[in-house]
Amino acid sequence: MSSETARLFNSTIAATAIAATFRLGFLEELERGDPVRLTDFCARHDVDPGSLRALVCALQFAGVVRFDEVAGVVSKGAAFAEAYAEKGYFYWLVAGYGPMLQHLAELAVNGSGNGPLRNGAEIARAARDYGAAFVDRQFMEVLESEPFEVVADVGCGSAERLIQLARQLPDLRGVGVDIDDAVVELAKNRIAAAGLEGRLAVVPGDLKTMDSTPECEQVQVIFSLFMGHDLWPRPGCVEALARVRRIFPNAGRFLLCDTYRSDALTGKDIPIFTLGFELTHAVMRQYIPSVPEWMEVFEESGWTCAGRRDVDIPFSCIFDLRPA
């Protein structure tokens, strides 16, 4: 007998299956070579057939795949294209915030402290995927509207954006900054694997405390994607954005891309990502500002917003900032 609660429960399992099969490379192989024989994939990737079969059944429940169990063949389902495009969101929630989801009740109690929160390296992996699908095109159009040679990515994550830029622009040099040591190590490894160590560097740093370096002094354009809200509450954000001008004294442009408060959580037509984003940050006691609040902070910290460009992640945009 089916019920609404059964659908909710099974949908939760399907969400974790999307994240897991993304990490295993199964979704990518299905995208490239529909259909996929389950036993062949398991043999090539050293995956347990029983485990993968159970994951595939969860995907089939959600319409992501069709599974011919007699032939052992998996093909794309009606929901595959949408799930494949948005798989990074599922990985962000399940792998990036899995520790938090296990402890939501404890973390909601006053005085609980930080507790087990998030896995920065997995969040960076997820952001690389959904960023490529829903941000990169708009970001590149804004970035390339004016000339530049030296850039800085603040909150660089896996450094994928810097790597892509360096591959496209042979004269580009860049520096990445990230507060998470595990993410810095991930970014360094990816830069080394790309053979770009002579042009790109990554350093650990916190905008609230770091000082300028010779590399930072050469930067002409700064960009930061989806970490600006971490600078709040408001007084700390004002100070950090003012400090950006001292860290990068020769930068004439700062592209700040972030997700802003939706004020849309009380209805039923909530887009993907929004509910998870605002829940996880509420539990972390992390304030999410609205667009008008961002504009006020820009002015207070010495920046002028020359333009704003929406991206395809819900309630997210690029603020094009210039030193006032």
Coordinates of C-alpha atoms in Angstrom, one line a residue:
M1 CA 0.0 0.0 0.0
S2 CA 1.5 3.3 -1.0
S3 CA 1.2 6.5 1.0
E4 CA 2.6 10.0 1.1
T5 CA 5.0 9.2 3.9
A6 CA 6.2 6.1 1.9
R7 CA 6.9 8.4 -1.1
L8 CA 8.8 10.8 1.1
F9 CA 10.9 8.0 2.7
N10 CA 11.7 6.4 -0.7
S11 CA 12.5 9.8 -2.2
T12 CA 15.1 10.3 0.5
I13 CA 16.7 6.9 -0.4
A14 CA 16.6 7.9 -4.1
A15 CA 18.3 11.2 -3.3
T16 CA 21.2 9.4 -1.6
A17 CA 21.3 7.0 -4.6
I18 CA 21.8 9.9 -7.0
A19 CA 24.7 11.2 -4.9
A20 CA 26.3 7.7 -4.6
T21 CA 26.0 6.8 -8.3
F22 CA 27.4 10.2 -9.2
R23 CA 30.4 9.6 -7.0
L24 CA 30.9 6.1 -8.4
G25 CA 30.8 7.4 -12.0
F26 CA 27.8 5.4 -12.9
L27 CA 25.6 8.3 -13.9
E28 CA 28.4 9.7 -16.1
E29 CA 28.8 6.3 -17.8
L30 CA 25.1 6.1 -18.4
E31 CA 25.1 9.6 -19.9
R32 CA 27.9 8.6 -22.3
G33 CA 26.8 5.1 -23.2
D34 CA 23.2 4.4 -22.5
P35 CA 22.5 1.5 -21.8
V36 CA 24.9 0.1 -19.2
R37 CA 25.2 -3.5 -18.3
L38 CA 25.3 -3.6 -14.5
T39 CA 27.8 -6.5 -14.2
D40 CA 30.2 -5.0 -16.7
F41 CA 30.3 -1.7 -14.8
C42 CA 30.9 -3.5 -11.5
A43 CA 33.8 -5.5 -12.9
R44 CA 35.5 -2.4 -14.4
H45 CA 35.1 -0.3 -11.2
D46 CA 35.4 -2.9 -8.5
V47 CA 31.8 -2.3 -7.3
D48 CA 29.7 -4.8 -5.4
P49 CA 26.9 -5.9 -7.8
G50 CA 24.3 -6.3 -5.0
S51 CA 25.0 -2.8 -3.7
L52 CA 24.8 -1.2 -7.2
R53 CA 21.6 -3.1 -7.9
A54 CA 20.0 -1.7 -4.8
L55 CA 21.1 1.8 -5.8
V56 CA 19.7 1.3 -9.3
C57 CA 16.4 0.2 -7.8
A58 CA 16.2 3.4 -5.8
L59 CA 17.0 5.4 -9.0
Q60 CA 14.3 3.5 -10.8
F61 CA 11.7 4.4 -8.1
A62 CA 12.4 8.1 -8.9
G63 CA 12.2 7.6 -12.7
V64 CA 15.9 8.3 -13.2
V65 CA 16.6 5.0 -14.8
R66 CA 14.9 2.0 -16.3
F67 CA 16.2 -1.4 -15.1
D68 CA 15.7 -4.6 -17.1
E69 CA 16.6 -7.0 -14.3
V70 CA 16.4 -10.1 -16.5
A71 CA 19.0 -8.7 -18.9
G72 CA 20.9 -6.8 -16.2
V73 CA 20.8 -3.7 -18.2
V74 CA 20.2 -0.1 -17.0
S75 CA 19.0 2.7 -19.3
K76 CA 18.0 6.3 -18.9
G77 CA 14.6 7.0 -17.4
A78 CA 12.2 9.9 -18.0
A79 CA 13.8 11.9 -15.2
F80 CA 17.4 11.1 -16.1
A81 CA 18.3 14.4 -17.9
E82 CA 17.1 16.5 -15.1
A83 CA 18.7 14.4 -12.4
Y84 CA 22.0 14.3 -14.2
A85 CA 22.1 18.0 -14.6
E86 CA 21.3 18.6 -10.9
K87 CA 23.3 15.7 -9.4
G88 CA 25.7 18.1 -7.8
Y89 CA 23.0 19.4 -5.6
F90 CA 22.3 15.9 -4.3
Y91 CA 26.0 15.3 -3.7
W92 CA 26.3 18.7 -1.9
L93 CA 23.5 17.7 0.5
V94 CA 24.3 14.1 1.1
A95 CA 28.1 14.0 1.0
G96 CA 28.8 17.6 1.9
Y97 CA 26.3 18.0 4.7
G98 CA 25.7 14.4 5.7
P99 CA 27.4 14.8 9.1
M100 CA 25.0 17.7 9.9
L101 CA 21.9 15.8 8.7
Q102 CA 22.7 13.0 11.2
H103 CA 22.7 15.5 14.1
L104 CA 20.1 18.1 13.2
A105 CA 18.2 17.6 16.5
E106 CA 21.4 18.0 18.7
L107 CA 22.6 21.0 16.6
A108 CA 19.3 22.8 16.9
V109 CA 19.6 22.9 20.7
N110 CA 20.9 26.2 22.1
G111 CA 24.5 26.0 23.3
S112 CA 25.2 22.9 21.2
G113 CA 28.3 24.4 19.7
N114 CA 29.5 23.7 16.2
G115 CA 29.3 19.9 16.4
P116 CA 29.7 17.8 13.2
L117 CA 28.9 20.1 10.4
R118 CA 30.1 19.8 6.8
N119 CA 32.8 18.2 4.6
G120 CA 34.5 21.0 2.8
A121 CA 36.2 18.8 0.2
E122 CA 33.0 17.1 -0.8
I123 CA 31.2 20.4 -1.0
A124 CA 33.9 21.6 -3.3
R125 CA 33.4 18.5 -5.5
A126 CA 29.7 19.1 -5.6
A127 CA 30.1 22.8 -6.4
R128 CA 32.4 22.1 -9.2
D129 CA 29.6 20.0 -10.8
Y130 CA 26.6 22.3 -10.3
G131 CA 28.7 25.4 -11.0
A132 CA 29.6 24.1 -14.4
A133 CA 26.0 23.5 -15.2
F134 CA 24.4 26.6 -13.7
V135 CA 27.0 29.3 -13.1
D136 CA 30.0 29.2 -15.4
R137 CA 28.4 30.5 -18.6
Q138 CA 27.0 33.7 -16.9
F139 CA 30.2 34.1 -14.9
M140 CA 32.4 34.0 -17.9
E141 CA 30.3 36.5 -19.8
V142 CA 30.5 39.0 -16.9
L143 CA 34.3 38.3 -16.3
E144 CA 35.3 38.6 -20.0
S145 CA 33.4 41.9 -20.5
E146 CA 36.6 43.7 -19.4
P147 CA 40.3 42.8 -19.9
F148 CA 42.4 41.2 -17.2
E149 CA 45.6 39.2 -16.7
V150 CA 46.0 38.3 -13.0
V151 CA 43.0 37.0 -11.0
A152 CA 42.3 35.8 -7.5
D153 CA 39.6 33.3 -6.5
V154 CA 38.6 33.8 -2.9
G155 CA 37.0 30.7 -1.6
C156 CA 38.5 28.8 -4.5
G157 CA 37.3 25.3 -3.5
S158 CA 38.9 22.7 -5.8
A159 CA 40.4 25.5 -8.0
E160 CA 38.5 24.2 -11.0
R161 CA 37.5 27.7 -12.1
L162 CA 41.1 28.9 -12.0
I163 CA 42.2 25.8 -13.9
Q164 CA 39.6 26.3 -16.6
L165 CA 40.6 30.0 -17.0
A166 CA 44.3 29.1 -17.2
R167 CA 43.6 26.6 -19.9
Q168 CA 41.5 29.1 -21.9
L169 CA 43.9 32.0 -21.5
P170 CA 47.6 31.1 -21.9
D171 CA 48.9 34.4 -20.3
L172 CA 46.6 34.2 -17.3
R173 CA 48.1 34.0 -13.8
G174 CA 46.1 33.4 -10.6
V175 CA 46.0 32.8 -6.9
G176 CA 43.3 30.8 -5.0
V177 CA 42.5 31.5 -1.4
D178 CA 40.5 29.1 0.8
I179 CA 39.9 28.8 4.6
D180 CA 39.6 25.0 4.6
D181 CA 43.0 23.2 4.7
A182 CA 41.5 20.0 3.2
V183 CA 40.1 22.0 0.3
V184 CA 43.5 23.8 -0.2
E185 CA 45.2 20.4 -0.5
L186 CA 42.6 19.2 -3.0
A187 CA 43.1 22.4 -5.1
K188 CA 46.9 22.1 -5.0
N189 CA 46.6 18.5 -6.2
R190 CA 44.3 19.4 -9.1
I191 CA 46.6 22.3 -10.2
A192 CA 49.6 20.0 -10.1
A193 CA 47.7 17.3 -12.1
A194 CA 46.8 20.0 -14.7
G195 CA 50.5 21.0 -15.0
L196 CA 49.7 24.6 -14.0
E197 CA 51.9 25.1 -10.9
G198 CA 53.9 27.8 -12.6
R199 CA 50.9 30.0 -13.2
L200 CA 48.5 29.1 -10.4
A201 CA 49.0 29.0 -6.6
V202 CA 46.7 28.3 -3.7
V203 CA 47.1 29.6 -0.2
P204 CA 45.1 29.1 3.0
G205 CA 43.5 32.3 4.2
D206 CA 40.6 33.9 5.9
L207 CA 39.4 37.3 4.6
K208 CA 38.8 38.3 8.2
T209 CA 42.4 38.0 9.2
M210 CA 44.8 37.5 6.3
D211 CA 47.2 40.1 5.0
S212 CA 48.4 41.0 1.5
T213 CA 51.2 39.0 -0.2
P214 CA 53.3 39.8 -3.3
E215 CA 50.9 37.6 -5.3
C216 CA 47.9 39.4 -4.0
E217 CA 49.3 42.8 -4.9
Q218 CA 49.5 41.8 -8.6
V219 CA 45.8 40.8 -8.8
Q220 CA 43.6 42.9 -11.1
V221 CA 40.3 41.1 -10.7
I222 CA 39.0 39.3 -7.7
F223 CA 36.1 36.8 -7.8
S224 CA 34.4 34.9 -5.1
L225 CA 31.6 32.3 -5.6
F226 CA 29.2 31.2 -2.9
M227 CA 31.2 32.0 0.2
G228 CA 30.2 35.6 0.8
H229 CA 27.5 34.7 3.2
D230 CA 30.1 33.0 5.4
L231 CA 31.4 36.6 6.2
W232 CA 28.2 37.6 8.0
P233 CA 27.0 38.8 10.5
R234 CA 26.9 42.3 9.2
P235 CA 29.8 44.0 11.1
G236 CA 32.2 41.1 10.2
C237 CA 31.1 41.2 6.6
V238 CA 31.7 45.0 6.4
E239 CA 35.2 44.6 7.9
A240 CA 36.0 41.6 5.6
L241 CA 35.0 43.4 2.4
A242 CA 36.9 46.5 3.5
R243 CA 39.9 44.2 4.1
V244 CA 39.6 42.8 0.6
R245 CA 40.7 46.2 -0.7
R246 CA 43.8 46.1 1.5
I247 CA 44.7 42.5 0.6
F248 CA 44.3 43.2 -3.1
P249 CA 45.3 46.9 -3.4
N250 CA 45.5 47.0 -7.2
A251 CA 42.3 45.2 -8.0
G252 CA 39.8 47.3 -9.8
R253 CA 37.0 44.8 -9.9
F254 CA 35.4 42.3 -7.5
L255 CA 32.9 39.8 -8.8
L256 CA 30.9 38.4 -5.8
C257 CA 28.5 35.6 -6.7
D258 CA 26.3 34.3 -3.9
T259 CA 22.9 32.9 -2.9
Y260 CA 20.7 35.4 -1.1
R261 CA 17.8 34.9 1.2
S262 CA 14.7 33.7 -0.6
D263 CA 11.9 34.4 1.8
A264 CA 10.2 31.6 0.0
L265 CA 10.2 28.7 2.5
T266 CA 6.5 28.8 3.5
G267 CA 5.1 27.8 0.1
K268 CA 5.0 24.5 -1.7
D269 CA 6.7 25.6 -5.0
I270 CA 10.2 25.8 -3.6
P271 CA 13.0 25.1 -6.2
I272 CA 15.7 22.6 -5.7
F273 CA 18.6 23.6 -3.4
T274 CA 16.8 26.5 -1.6
L275 CA 15.3 24.5 1.2
G276 CA 18.5 22.6 1.9
F277 CA 20.6 25.7 1.7
E278 CA 18.6 27.7 4.1
L279 CA 18.1 24.8 6.5
T280 CA 21.8 23.9 6.8
H281 CA 22.8 27.5 7.3
A282 CA 20.1 28.1 9.9
V283 CA 21.3 25.1 11.9
M284 CA 24.9 26.5 11.6
R285 CA 23.5 29.9 12.9
Q286 CA 24.7 31.4 9.7
Y287 CA 22.7 34.5 8.6
I288 CA 21.8 34.6 4.9
P289 CA 21.4 38.3 3.7
S290 CA 18.8 39.6 1.3
V291 CA 19.8 41.6 -1.8
P292 CA 19.1 45.0 -0.2
E293 CA 21.2 44.0 2.8
W294 CA 24.1 43.2 0.5
M295 CA 23.8 46.5 -1.2
E296 CA 24.0 48.4 2.1
V297 CA 27.1 46.4 3.1
F298 CA 28.8 47.1 -0.2
E299 CA 28.4 50.8 0.4
E300 CA 29.6 50.7 4.0
S301 CA 32.7 48.7 3.1
G302 CA 33.9 50.9 0.2
W303 CA 32.5 49.2 -2.8
T304 CA 30.1 50.3 -5.6
C305 CA 27.9 47.8 -7.3
A306 CA 28.2 48.5 -11.0
G307 CA 25.8 45.7 -12.0
R308 CA 24.0 42.5 -11.1
R309 CA 23.6 39.3 -13.1
D310 CA 21.4 36.4 -12.2
V311 CA 22.7 32.9 -12.5
D312 CA 20.7 29.6 -12.9
I313 CA 21.1 28.5 -9.2
P314 CA 17.9 29.6 -7.5
F315 CA 18.1 33.0 -5.7
S316 CA 21.7 33.6 -6.7
C317 CA 23.4 36.3 -8.6
I318 CA 26.8 38.0 -9.5
F319 CA 27.4 41.4 -8.0
D320 CA 29.9 43.4 -10.1
L321 CA 31.7 45.6 -7.6
R322 CA 34.2 48.4 -8.0
P323 CA 36.3 50.3 -5.4
A324 CA 34.3 53.4 -4.4

